Amino acid sequence: MDKTTVRMQQIALQTLANGEVDVILGWKKGDEWYDSYPVVINDINETAELIWDAFCVNNLSKYLITELKKNLRIGVFLKGCDSLAFNQLVIDNRIDSERVVIFGLPCPGMIDPQKVKHAGLNKGLLKVERTGDKIVFITKEGVKEYIGRSFDYDKCLNCRCPNPVVSKYMLSDAVTRTDEEQYFPDVTEIEKMPLEARYDYWTKQFSKCIKCYACRNICPLCSCETCVFDNIAAGVSSKADADCEQQFFHIIRAYHVAGRCVDCGECSRVCPVGIPLEKLNRKIIKDINQLYGDYTADTDIAKSPPLGTYKVDDFDPFDGSKQGGKK
Amino acid sequence: MPRIGAFVCWCGTNIAGTVDIEQVVQAVSEMSGIVYVKDYQYMCSEVGQNLVKTAIKEWQLERVIIASCSPRMHENTFRKAAKAAGLNPYLVEVANIREHCSWVHKNKEEATKKAIALIRAAVAKASLNTELIAKEIDVENRALVIGGGIAGIQTALDIAEAGYQVDVIEKSPSIGGKMAQIDKTFPTLDCSACILTPKMVDVASHPNINLYTYSEIESVNGFVGNFEVTIKQKARSVNLEKCTGCGICTEKCPSRKSKSEFDEGLRTRGAIYTPFPQAVPNVPVIDREHCLKFNTGKCGICEKLCPAGAIEFGQEDVLVTKKYGAVVVATGFDIIDLDKFGEYQYQNHPDVLTSLEFERLTNAAGPTAGKFIRPSNNKRPEKVVFIQCVGSRDVSSRGKSYCSKICCMYTAKQAMLIKDKYPDIEVYVFYIDVRTPGKNFDEFQRRAVEEYGVNYIKGMVGKIFPAGDKLIVHGVDSFTGDTLKIEADMVVLAAAAQAKPDAEVLGRKLAISTDTNNFFTEAHPKLRPVETHSAGIYLAGACQGPKDIPETVAQAGAAAAKVIGLLSKRKLVSNPCVSVVNEDLCNGCLSCLKICPYDAIAAKELATNNHGITSKRIVAKVNEALCQGCGGCTVACRPGAIDLKGFTNKQITAEVDALCH
Ligand SMILES: Cc1cc2nc3c(=O)[nH]c(=O)nc-3n(C[C@H](O)[C@H](O)[C@H](O)COP(=O)(O)OP(=O)(O)OC[C@H]3O[C@@H](n4cnc5c(N)ncnc54)[C@H](O)[C@@H]3O)c2cc1C
Ligand code: SF4
Ligand code: SF4
């Protein structure tokens, strides 16, 4: 068995048994090779079913909000990006970190089942094992080995935070990434488009939206008690299938996560119609970094978020004396 | 749908000239909810207000729309009228069809269409208005004056005389400002010190005035009637109480390389110094950058010599927080740096002076004890050239586009003072225009020409070439077209007045605005010249724009009157348009708390019951006395849990919808 999975099961057993936590949030394996799904367990006998593999892509931090309402102490497994979301939820007062024990999982990257399928490797596939960048495909016929990251989710290829930024128990050694980080190439590409082309691009993308709200539901930061889009009285949402409704939805959502988005890329991953939502969020992150100095949401909860705080020397683009108008 | 009445004002021809009133009235009468429409020439007049009052009663109006000028102008007028007729004042909505419409459009057809749209928006909003009840808040009856120049001094004295406590914050070690540096003052030529120093002493000794010199504003919170200001008292290194002002320390300090700020760098001073002998307070300060003790650990001569034991090297900056009902900003002005005006040789030649340096040079208490000599060779000049408008009325990037207003007069003064003492010195003034509107001002300038024989040349100076011990001034006389070469011994540059470099930062702390030139903006250039857009904060003196002393003092008195008016009220009526939190929707993220500029939001713990399990959660809570209704929180709140009464999200959306209709 995978070393980290062994450690995972041990720590779950230990902390449940000694009463450090009441429940554990982790993943179990489903019937398919790509199916690792989130579970809440409180039975020590179930700890042996917990699993860590290249498909534990779901971020467990969001589940803490509901689980913590039951006044329990919770142990939770968090990858690098999940830990950023955890921090943001703490900043937003959505969870009480005192009652959470974090088991940190340095993450080499998650595998995109679509890429496996495209490579034709899914036939007869039983299991995929990953150690660092070595990926082993176990099929009925035999075993195939690959080195490299060609099966990683696109979002993982752009990962800026493979190691948890907060944890009580770290379950494996830190992952080091030496490849040149190209953080905003996708954004720069869109910025280069002429205004009209850009508008057309997004109009086309948003018009695909079927308002299933999957992006919002998966987003660790879309965690309001009642989302404005579910609050009829607020008058922001409408059922009409009109371009403007979909555009409103996405733009409002982008603003609601602006300055808080941890760029985990989950929104794009789950979108059934393939809207590249992460580009919108990344554009905002890039702008914030440019205007208010390097700020990566939530690597440090003590840092105050630039969009929610005012400093006397803040950049002020509306100041007529500094720009705009006739020269 | 409530019963709505609409009142369309012509504002003489201000609105009616560009907006077709008849068409507006027709269109409004067809809007849903409208039961009554009336137009009138001046709705704000007594007759107009009576029209509103009568209609409210006769037509049982439940909402009133006033289509007129900006709500800044007359919203209050009509709210009062509605109240008098028994309608809650917050059921009145103003559609601004003047500033937002007739004044900014020329095409009558388009303006009319826009006026109708604006009224439609107001009707949509008004239908959602609710009755609001104002509360009362206390007023802290102490005032703060920022800046201790003549503006601040006069304001403080006037307020103190009315019986209120005033604190004055002065950045430099002494009060007095620029006026303390000036020699004689136009238009009467009385000595500046003779009229200023008694006032400085009055400030220092007035029982109602408290001075914080060598101090700055650290932060400002709160709002009209209840400002909370933190003052940073910089470490003076000399005990204000113990020091007797004997001056031994300043005389004996061995570090003598620092340039005297007060003497515009024409003289050096010690590291421990009093800016000038009449300084208030007459207590020196240690300039730590140049003090040997602070730099090398050795020296400490002042400490050894001080008979009062007042030297305290260990002093640290102190923060003091106090409450004030009103604030007056009187931070004054500066003259511009001349490093971009290379053609005048200011940087290169000691005999090219700024106007302010000239004031020090001719001052009896100045670096030459009033002897009029050239800094280069200590000889009396024979020819002096004044150049006006250096950087004023200059649209290039190195200058200021505005007229500095005071230079024509002080140049005439300076020229006249030379001629008065030394009639044999030849004096020339290069000018673009001579602008002397003011009581006895033109007469004053004419005296310089007619009585004293100052040579006024309308024209510009192209360049100055130093040649031997002379300065050759190349200029053009634009009346004759002749090029002139004047062999001068001294050149005086009337450098443009400019806003203080930190005006913008101070403005942000106080939440008051500055104009494109960084001078503070008055609330209305004609009708509210000393008020700012922030209630309870007033302006006095040159921080609002270049001003001479008479104007500065007049404005200072006006600002004081406003402050006294405010402080004399025991209670202020608070604005009922404050935020409220819907606790069911609130996530407790406290984004609103972080963004609120008035610290009006606090966290509150709520016990919630979730399927039989009680847990705690945080929600936001608004302190209505502190909330100023800016609405910042409502846009920060993602679930829309916090909303502003009188400007709810729904009302605003209704307006926008109506506009897009
Ligand atoms: C060369 C020259 C000659 C002049 N001659 C005449 C004349 O003959 N007659 C006449 O009527 N006018 C004359 N004037 C104009 C006169 O100087 C001004 O009208 C007057 O000084 C304006 O006063 P004030 O208090 O507004 O500003 P200031 O005199 O500039 O005083 C402002 C004060 O505020 C302080 N301050 C600034 N910023 C802060 C801060 N952030 N916190 C705390 N304190 C601060 C400053 O240190 C200063 O003490 C002359 C001006 C010049 C330049
Ligand atoms: S911003 Fe909104 S959700 Fe957050 S604490 Fe304030 S009212 Fe509550
Ligand atoms: S409206 Fe909101 S942000 Fe503005 S003062 Fe009131 S509580 Fe603070």
JSON list of N, CA and C and ligand atoms in Angstrom, two decimals, chain B residues 146-152 169-172 174 176-179 182 184-186 215 330-333 335 355-356 359 406 410 413-414 500 502 506 540-543 547-550 552, ligand 1:
[
{"chain": "B", "resi": 146, "resn": "ILE", "atom": "N", "xyz": [-5.71, 72.49, 12.66]},
{"chain": "B", "resi": 146, "resn": "ILE", "atom": "CA", "xyz": [-4.49, 71.88, 12.15]},
{"chain": "B", "resi": 146, "resn": "ILE", "atom": "C", "xyz": [-3.71, 72.93, 11.38]},
{"chain": "B", "resi": 147, "resn": "GLY", "atom": "N", "xyz": [-2.55, 73.30, 11.89]},
{"chain": "B", "resi": 147, "resn": "GLY", "atom": "CA", "xyz": [-1.73, 74.34, 11.25]},
{"chain": "B", "resi": 147, "resn": "GLY", "atom": "C", "xyz": [-1.75, 75.60, 12.09]},
{"chain": "B", "resi": 148, "resn": "GLY", "atom": "N", "xyz": [-0.56, 76.11, 12.40]},
{"chain": "B", "resi": 148, "resn": "GLY", "atom": "CA", "xyz": [-0.47, 77.28, 13.28]},
{"chain": "B", "resi": 148, "resn": "GLY", "atom": "C", "xyz": [0.07, 78.50, 12.57]},
{"chain": "B", "resi": 149, "resn": "GLY", "atom": "N", "xyz": [-0.30, 78.69, 11.30]},
{"chain": "B", "resi": 149, "resn": "GLY", "atom": "CA", "xyz": [0.01, 79.94, 10.62]},
{"chain": "B", "resi": 149, "resn": "GLY", "atom": "C", "xyz": [-1.00, 80.99, 11.04]},
{"chain": "B", "resi": 150, "resn": "ILE", "atom": "N", "xyz": [-1.02, 82.11, 10.33]},
{"chain": "B", "resi": 150, "resn": "ILE", "atom": "CA", "xyz": [-1.97, 83.15, 10.72]},
{"chain": "B", "resi": 150, "resn": "ILE", "atom": "C", "xyz": [-3.41, 82.64, 10.63]},
{"chain": "B", "resi": 151, "resn": "ALA", "atom": "N", "xyz": [-3.67, 81.75, 9.67]},
{"chain": "B", "resi": 151, "resn": "ALA", "atom": "CA", "xyz": [-5.03, 81.20, 9.54]},
{"chain": "B", "resi": 151, "resn": "ALA", "atom": "C", "xyz": [-5.42, 80.44, 10.80]},
{"chain": "B", "resi": 152, "resn": "GLY", "atom": "N", "xyz": [-4.53, 79.53, 11.21]},
{"chain": "B", "resi": 152, "resn": "GLY", "atom": "CA", "xyz": [-4.83, 78.71, 12.38]},
{"chain": "B", "resi": 152, "resn": "GLY", "atom": "C", "xyz": [-4.89, 79.55, 13.65]},
{"chain": "B", "resi": 169, "resn": "ILE", "atom": "N", "xyz": [-2.62, 72.15, 16.33]},
{"chain": "B", "resi": 169, "resn": "ILE", "atom": "CA", "xyz": [-1.50, 71.26, 16.01]},
{"chain": "B", "resi": 169, "resn": "ILE", "atom": "C", "xyz": [-0.62, 71.94, 15.00]},
{"chain": "B", "resi": 170, "resn": "GLU", "atom": "N", "xyz": [0.65, 72.11, 15.32]},
{"chain": "B", "resi": 170, "resn": "GLU", "atom": "CA", "xyz": [1.58, 72.74, 14.39]},
{"chain": "B", "resi": 170, "resn": "GLU", "atom": "C", "xyz": [2.73, 71.76, 14.14]},
{"chain": "B", "resi": 171, "resn": "LYS", "atom": "N", "xyz": [3.02, 71.57, 12.86]},
{"chain": "B", "resi": 171, "resn": "LYS", "atom": "CA", "xyz": [4.03, 70.60, 12.48]},
{"chain": "B", "resi": 171, "resn": "LYS", "atom": "C", "xyz": [5.44, 71.04, 12.88]},
{"chain": "B", "resi": 172, "resn": "SER", "atom": "N", "xyz": [5.73, 72.32, 12.71]},
{"chain": "B", "resi": 172, "resn": "SER", "atom": "CA", "xyz": [7.08, 72.81, 12.97]},
{"chain": "B", "resi": 172, "resn": "SER", "atom": "C", "xyz": [7.23, 73.15, 14.46]},
{"chain": "B", "resi": 174, "resn": "SER", "atom": "N", "xyz": [7.49, 75.92, 15.98]},
{"chain": "B", "resi": 174, "resn": "SER", "atom": "CA", "xyz": [6.80, 77.12, 16.46]},
{"chain": "B", "resi": 174, "resn": "SER", "atom": "C", "xyz": [5.61, 77.44, 15.58]},
{"chain": "B", "resi": 176, "resn": "GLY", "atom": "N", "xyz": [3.22, 80.39, 13.73]},
{"chain": "B", "resi": 176, "resn": "GLY", "atom": "CA", "xyz": [3.58, 81.62, 13.03]},
{"chain": "B", "resi": 176, "resn": "GLY", "atom": "C", "xyz": [3.46, 81.51, 11.51]},
{"chain": "B", "resi": 177, "resn": "GLY", "atom": "N", "xyz": [3.87, 80.35, 10.98]},
{"chain": "B", "resi": 177, "resn": "GLY", "atom": "CA", "xyz": [3.74, 80.13, 9.54]},
{"chain": "B", "resi": 177, "resn": "GLY", "atom": "C", "xyz": [4.56, 81.10, 8.72]},
{"chain": "B", "resi": 178, "resn": "LYS", "atom": "N", "xyz": [4.15, 81.28, 7.48]},
{"chain": "B", "resi": 178, "resn": "LYS", "atom": "CA", "xyz": [4.90, 82.14, 6.57]},
{"chain": "B", "resi": 178, "resn": "LYS", "atom": "C", "xyz": [4.90, 83.59, 7.02]},
{"chain": "B", "resi": 179, "resn": "MET", "atom": "N", "xyz": [3.83, 84.00, 7.66]},
{"chain": "B", "resi": 179, "resn": "MET", "atom": "CA", "xyz": [3.73, 85.41, 8.03]},
{"chain": "B", "resi": 179, "resn": "MET", "atom": "C", "xyz": [4.87, 85.81, 8.97]},
{"chain": "B", "resi": 182, "resn": "ILE", "atom": "N", "xyz": [7.87, 86.92, 6.93]},
{"chain": "B", "resi": 182, "resn": "ILE", "atom": "CA", "xyz": [7.74, 88.10, 6.08]},
{"chain": "B", "resi": 182, "resn": "ILE", "atom": "C", "xyz": [8.21, 89.36, 6.81]},
{"chain": "B", "resi": 184, "resn": "LYS", "atom": "N", "xyz": [7.74, 93.21, 5.85]},
{"chain": "B", "resi": 184, "resn": "LYS", "atom": "CA", "xyz": [6.62, 94.15, 5.99]},
{"chain": "B", "resi": 184, "resn": "LYS", "atom": "C", "xyz": [5.47, 93.59, 5.17]},
{"chain": "B", "resi": 185, "resn": "THR", "atom": "N", "xyz": [4.26, 94.05, 5.44]},
{"chain": "B", "resi": 185, "resn": "THR", "atom": "CA", "xyz": [3.13, 93.46, 4.73]},
{"chain": "B", "resi": 185, "resn": "THR", "atom": "C", "xyz": [2.37, 94.48, 3.90]},
{"chain": "B", "resi": 186, "resn": "PHE", "atom": "N", "xyz": [2.03, 94.07, 2.67]},
{"chain": "B", "resi": 186, "resn": "PHE", "atom": "CA", "xyz": [1.15, 94.91, 1.86]},
{"chain": "B", "resi": 186, "resn": "PHE", "atom": "C", "xyz": [-0.23, 94.80, 2.42]},
{"chain": "B", "resi": 215, "resn": "SER", "atom": "N", "xyz": [4.18, 68.67, 16.11]},
{"chain": "B", "resi": 215, "resn": "SER", "atom": "CA", "xyz": [3.23, 67.55, 16.18]},
{"chain": "B", "resi": 215, "resn": "SER", "atom": "C", "xyz": [2.51, 67.40, 14.85]},
{"chain": "B", "resi": 330, "resn": "ALA", "atom": "N", "xyz": [-5.85, 74.30, 8.44]},
{"chain": "B", "resi": 330, "resn": "ALA", "atom": "CA", "xyz": [-5.23, 75.59, 8.13]},
{"chain": "B", "resi": 330, "resn": "ALA", "atom": "C", "xyz": [-3.74, 75.36, 7.91]},
{"chain": "B", "resi": 331, "resn": "THR", "atom": "N", "xyz": [-3.45, 74.44, 6.98]},
{"chain": "B", "resi": 331, "resn": "THR", "atom": "CA", "xyz": [-2.06, 73.99, 6.83]},
{"chain": "B", "resi": 331, "resn": "THR", "atom": "C", "xyz": [-1.24, 74.82, 5.85]},
{"chain": "B", "resi": 332, "resn": "GLY", "atom": "N", "xyz": [-1.86, 75.84, 5.26]},
{"chain": "B", "resi": 332, "resn": "GLY", "atom": "CA", "xyz": [-1.07, 76.79, 4.48]},
{"chain": "B", "resi": 332, "resn": "GLY", "atom": "C", "xyz": [-0.53, 76.28, 3.15]},
{"chain": "B", "resi": 333, "resn": "PHE", "atom": "N", "xyz": [0.57, 76.86, 2.74]},
{"chain": "B", "resi": 333, "resn": "PHE", "atom": "CA", "xyz": [1.09, 76.63, 1.38]},
{"chain": "B", "resi": 333, "resn": "PHE", "atom": "C", "xyz": [2.61, 76.63, 1.40]},
{"chain": "B", "resi": 335, "resn": "ILE", "atom": "N", "xyz": [6.13, 77.66, -1.47]},
{"chain": "B", "resi": 335, "resn": "ILE", "atom": "CA", "xyz": [6.42, 78.11, -2.83]},
{"chain": "B", "resi": 335, "resn": "ILE", "atom": "C", "xyz": [7.13, 76.97, -3.54]},
{"chain": "B", "resi": 355, "resn": "SER", "atom": "N", "xyz": [11.43, 84.91, -3.63]},
{"chain": "B", "resi": 355, "resn": "SER", "atom": "CA", "xyz": [10.78, 86.02, -2.95]},
{"chain": "B", "resi": 355, "resn": "SER", "atom": "C", "xyz": [10.83, 85.87, -1.43]},
{"chain": "B", "resi": 356, "resn": "LEU", "atom": "N", "xyz": [10.75, 84.60, -0.99]},
{"chain": "B", "resi": 356, "resn": "LEU", "atom": "CA", "xyz": [10.73, 84.37, 0.44]},
{"chain": "B", "resi": 356, "resn": "LEU", "atom": "C", "xyz": [12.13, 84.60, 1.04]},
{"chain": "B", "resi": 359, "resn": "GLU", "atom": "N", "xyz": [12.51, 88.19, 1.53]},
{"chain": "B", "resi": 359, "resn": "GLU", "atom": "CA", "xyz": [11.85, 88.67, 2.76]},
{"chain": "B", "resi": 359, "resn": "GLU", "atom": "C", "xyz": [12.80, 88.53, 3.96]},
{"chain": "B", "resi": 406, "resn": "ILE", "atom": "N", "xyz": [-0.74, 86.31, -4.97]},
{"chain": "B", "resi": 406, "resn": "ILE", "atom": "CA", "xyz": [-0.10, 87.21, -4.01]},
{"chain": "B", "resi": 406, "resn": "ILE", "atom": "C", "xyz": [1.15, 87.88, -4.56]},
{"chain": "B", "resi": 410, "resn": "TYR", "atom": "N", "xyz": [3.22, 91.34, -3.48]},
{"chain": "B", "resi": 410, "resn": "TYR", "atom": "CA", "xyz": [4.44, 91.34, -2.66]},
{"chain": "B", "resi": 410, "resn": "TYR", "atom": "C", "xyz": [5.65, 91.82, -3.45]},
{"chain": "B", "resi": 413, "resn": "LYS", "atom": "N", "xyz": [5.57, 95.40, -3.24]},
{"chain": "B", "resi": 413, "resn": "LYS", "atom": "CA", "xyz": [6.01, 95.74, -1.88]},
{"chain": "B", "resi": 413, "resn": "LYS", "atom": "C", "xyz": [7.52, 95.68, -1.76]},
{"chain": "B", "resi": 414, "resn": "GLN", "atom": "N", "xyz": [8.07, 94.59, -2.23]},
{"chain": "B", "resi": 414, "resn": "GLN", "atom": "CA", "xyz": [9.52, 94.40, -2.09]},
{"chain": "B", "resi": 414, "resn": "GLN", "atom": "C", "xyz": [10.29, 95.47, -2.88]},
{"chain": "B", "resi": 500, "resn": "LYS", "atom": "N", "xyz": [0.71, 72.26, -0.01]},
{"chain": "B", "resi": 500, "resn": "LYS", "atom": "CA", "xyz": [1.66, 71.51, 0.79]},
{"chain": "B", "resi": 500, "resn": "LYS", "atom": "C", "xyz": [1.83, 70.11, 0.20]},
{"chain": "B", "resi": 502, "resn": "ASP", "atom": "N", "xyz": [2.12, 67.34, 1.56]},
{"chain": "B", "resi": 502, "resn": "ASP", "atom": "CA", "xyz": [1.39, 66.26, 2.25]},
{"chain": "B", "resi": 502, "resn": "ASP", "atom": "C", "xyz": [-0.12, 66.52, 2.30]},
{"chain": "B", "resi": 506, "resn": "LEU", "atom": "N", "xyz": [-3.00, 64.12, 4.06]},
{"chain": "B", "resi": 506, "resn": "LEU", "atom": "CA", "xyz": [-3.80, 64.64, 5.16]},
{"chain": "B", "resi": 506, "resn": "LEU", "atom": "C", "xyz": [-5.28, 64.60, 4.77]},
{"chain": "B", "resi": 540, "resn": "ALA", "atom": "N", "xyz": [-9.37, 77.00, 6.38]},
{"chain": "B", "resi": 540, "resn": "ALA", "atom": "CA", "xyz": [-9.01, 78.40, 6.56]},
{"chain": "B", "resi": 540, "resn": "ALA", "atom": "C", "xyz": [-7.64, 78.63, 5.94]},
{"chain": "B", "resi": 541, "resn": "GLY", "atom": "N", "xyz": [-7.50, 79.73, 5.25]},
{"chain": "B", "resi": 541, "resn": "GLY", "atom": "CA", "xyz": [-6.19, 80.16, 4.76]},
{"chain": "B", "resi": 541, "resn": "GLY", "atom": "C", "xyz": [-5.76, 79.54, 3.45]},
{"chain": "B", "resi": 542, "resn": "ALA", "atom": "N", "xyz": [-4.44, 79.59, 3.25]},
{"chain": "B", "resi": 542, "resn": "ALA", "atom": "CA", "xyz": [-3.87, 79.27, 1.95]},
{"chain": "B", "resi": 542, "resn": "ALA", "atom": "C", "xyz": [-3.90, 77.79, 1.60]},
{"chain": "B", "resi": 543, "resn": "CYS", "atom": "N", "xyz": [-4.33, 76.93, 2.52]},
{"chain": "B", "resi": 543, "resn": "CYS", "atom": "CA", "xyz": [-4.42, 75.51, 2.17]},
{"chain": "B", "resi": 543, "resn": "CYS", "atom": "C", "xyz": [-5.56, 75.27, 1.18]},
{"chain": "B", "resi": 547, "resn": "LYS", "atom": "N", "xyz": [-3.59, 82.80, -1.03]},
{"chain": "B", "resi": 547, "resn": "LYS", "atom": "CA", "xyz": [-4.32, 83.89, -0.39]},
{"chain": "B", "resi": 547, "resn": "LYS", "atom": "C", "xyz": [-3.36, 84.85, 0.28]},
{"chain": "B", "resi": 548, "resn": "ASP", "atom": "N", "xyz": [-3.74, 86.10, 0.37]},
{"chain": "B", "resi": 548, "resn": "ASP", "atom": "CA", "xyz": [-2.95, 87.02, 1.16]},
{"chain": "B", "resi": 548, "resn": "ASP", "atom": "C", "xyz": [-3.46, 87.04, 2.60]},
{"chain": "B", "resi": 549, "resn": "ILE", "atom": "N", "xyz": [-2.84, 87.84, 3.42]},
{"chain": "B", "resi": 549, "resn": "ILE", "atom": "CA", "xyz": [-3.20, 87.81, 4.85]},
{"chain": "B", "resi": 549, "resn": "ILE", "atom": "C", "xyz": [-4.63, 88.32, 5.10]},
{"chain": "B", "resi": 550, "resn": "PRO", "atom": "N", "xyz": [-5.04, 89.46, 4.50]},
{"chain": "B", "resi": 550, "resn": "PRO", "atom": "CA", "xyz": [-6.41, 89.90, 4.76]},
{"chain": "B", "resi": 550, "resn": "PRO", "atom": "C", "xyz": [-7.45, 88.83, 4.45]},
{"chain": "B", "resi": 552, "resn": "THR", "atom": "N", "xyz": [-6.93, 85.59, 4.25]},
{"chain": "B", "resi": 552, "resn": "THR", "atom": "CA", "xyz": [-6.72, 84.46, 5.15]},
{"chain": "B", "resi": 552, "resn": "THR", "atom": "C", "xyz": [-7.42, 84.70, 6.48]},
{"chain": "C", "resi": 1, "resn": "LIG", "atom": "C1", "xyz": [7.30, 86.04, -0.31]},
{"chain": "C", "resi": 1, "resn": "LIG", "atom": "C2", "xyz": [5.93, 86.24, 0.26]},
{"chain": "C", "resi": 1, "resn": "LIG", "atom": "C3", "xyz": [5.55, 87.49, 0.71]},
{"chain": "C", "resi": 1, "resn": "LIG", "atom": "C4", "xyz": [4.27, 87.71, 1.19]},
{"chain": "C", "resi": 1, "resn": "LIG", "atom": "N1", "xyz": [3.91, 88.95, 1.60]},
{"chain": "C", "resi": 1, "resn": "LIG", "atom": "C5", "xyz": [2.65, 89.18, 2.00]},
{"chain": "C", "resi": 1, "resn": "LIG", "atom": "C6", "xyz": [2.24, 90.48, 2.40]},
{"chain": "C", "resi": 1, "resn": "LIG", "atom": "O1", "xyz": [3.03, 91.40, 2.39]},
{"chain": "C", "resi": 1, "resn": "LIG", "atom": "N2", "xyz": [0.94, 90.68, 2.75]},
{"chain": "C", "resi": 1, "resn": "LIG", "atom": "C7", "xyz": [0.03, 89.68, 2.75]},
{"chain": "C", "resi": 1, "resn": "LIG", "atom": "O2", "xyz": [-1.13, 89.90, 3.04]},
{"chain": "C", "resi": 1, "resn": "LIG", "atom": "N3", "xyz": [0.41, 88.41, 2.42]},
{"chain": "C", "resi": 1, "resn": "LIG", "atom": "C8", "xyz": [1.68, 88.15, 2.05]},
{"chain": "C", "resi": 1, "resn": "LIG", "atom": "N4", "xyz": [2.05, 86.87, 1.72]},
{"chain": "C", "resi": 1, "resn": "LIG", "atom": "C9", "xyz": [1.05, 85.79, 1.83]},
{"chain": "C", "resi": 1, "resn": "LIG", "atom": "C10", "xyz": [1.02, 85.18, 3.25]},
{"chain": "C", "resi": 1, "resn": "LIG", "atom": "O3", "xyz": [2.23, 84.56, 3.48]},
{"chain": "C", "resi": 1, "resn": "LIG", "atom": "C11", "xyz": [-0.11, 84.20, 3.37]},
{"chain": "C", "resi": 1, "resn": "LIG", "atom": "O4", "xyz": [-1.32, 84.83, 3.12]},
{"chain": "C", "resi": 1, "resn": "LIG", "atom": "C12", "xyz": [-0.23, 83.58, 4.76]},
{"chain": "C", "resi": 1, "resn": "LIG", "atom": "O5", "xyz": [1.00, 83.07, 5.19]},
{"chain": "C", "resi": 1, "resn": "LIG", "atom": "C13", "xyz": [-1.23, 82.43, 4.76]},
{"chain": "C", "resi": 1, "resn": "LIG", "atom": "O6", "xyz": [-1.35, 81.93, 6.05]},
{"chain": "C", "resi": 1, "resn": "LIG", "atom": "P1", "xyz": [-1.74, 80.43, 6.39]},
{"chain": "C", "resi": 1, "resn": "LIG", "atom": "O7", "xyz": [-1.86, 80.34, 7.84]},
{"chain": "C", "resi": 1, "resn": "LIG", "atom": "O8", "xyz": [-2.89, 80.02, 5.57]},
{"chain": "C", "resi": 1, "resn": "LIG", "atom": "O9", "xyz": [-0.51, 79.55, 5.86]},
{"chain": "C", "resi": 1, "resn": "LIG", "atom": "P2", "xyz": [0.98, 79.42, 6.38]},
{"chain": "C", "resi": 1, "resn": "LIG", "atom": "O10", "xyz": [1.53, 80.74, 6.69]},
{"chain": "C", "resi": 1, "resn": "LIG", "atom": "O11", "xyz": [1.67, 78.62, 5.33]},
{"chain": "C", "resi": 1, "resn": "LIG", "atom": "O12", "xyz": [0.88, 78.59, 7.72]},
{"chain": "C", "resi": 1, "resn": "LIG", "atom": "C14", "xyz": [0.57, 77.23, 7.73]},
{"chain": "C", "resi": 1, "resn": "LIG", "atom": "C15", "xyz": [1.07, 76.60, 9.00]},
{"chain": "C", "resi": 1, "resn": "LIG", "atom": "O13", "xyz": [0.61, 75.26, 9.08]},
{"chain": "C", "resi": 1, "resn": "LIG", "atom": "C16", "xyz": [1.68, 74.40, 9.41]},
{"chain": "C", "resi": 1, "resn": "LIG", "atom": "N5", "xyz": [1.42, 73.10, 8.81]},
{"chain": "C", "resi": 1, "resn": "LIG", "atom": "C17", "xyz": [1.49, 72.75, 7.50]},
{"chain": "C", "resi": 1, "resn": "LIG", "atom": "N6", "xyz": [1.14, 71.47, 7.33]},
{"chain": "C", "resi": 1, "resn": "LIG", "atom": "C18", "xyz": [0.82, 70.99, 8.55]},
{"chain": "C", "resi": 1, "resn": "LIG", "atom": "C19", "xyz": [0.38, 69.72, 9.01]},
{"chain": "C", "resi": 1, "resn": "LIG", "atom": "N7", "xyz": [0.19, 68.71, 8.18]},
{"chain": "C", "resi": 1, "resn": "LIG", "atom": "N8", "xyz": [0.14, 69.57, 10.33]},
{"chain": "C", "resi": 1, "resn": "LIG", "atom": "C20", "xyz": [0.35, 70.61, 11.20]},
{"chain": "C", "resi": 1, "resn": "LIG", "atom": "N9", "xyz": [0.75, 71.82, 10.81]},
{"chain": "C", "resi": 1, "resn": "LIG", "atom": "C21", "xyz": [0.99, 72.01, 9.49]},
{"chain": "C", "resi": 1, "resn": "LIG", "atom": "C22", "xyz": [2.89, 75.05, 8.83]},
{"chain": "C", "resi": 1, "resn": "LIG", "atom": "O14", "xyz": [4.07, 74.63, 9.49]},
{"chain": "C", "resi": 1, "resn": "LIG", "atom": "C23", "xyz": [2.58, 76.53, 9.08]},
{"chain": "C", "resi": 1, "resn": "LIG", "atom": "O15", "xyz": [3.00, 76.92, 10.35]},
{"chain": "C", "resi": 1, "resn": "LIG", "atom": "C24", "xyz": [3.33, 86.64, 1.24]},
{"chain": "C", "resi": 1, "resn": "LIG", "atom": "C25", "xyz": [3.74, 85.37, 0.79]},
{"chain": "C", "resi": 1, "resn": "LIG", "atom": "C26", "xyz": [5.02, 85.17, 0.31]},
{"chain": "C", "resi": 1, "resn": "LIG", "atom": "C27", "xyz": [5.41, 83.81, -0.18]}
]
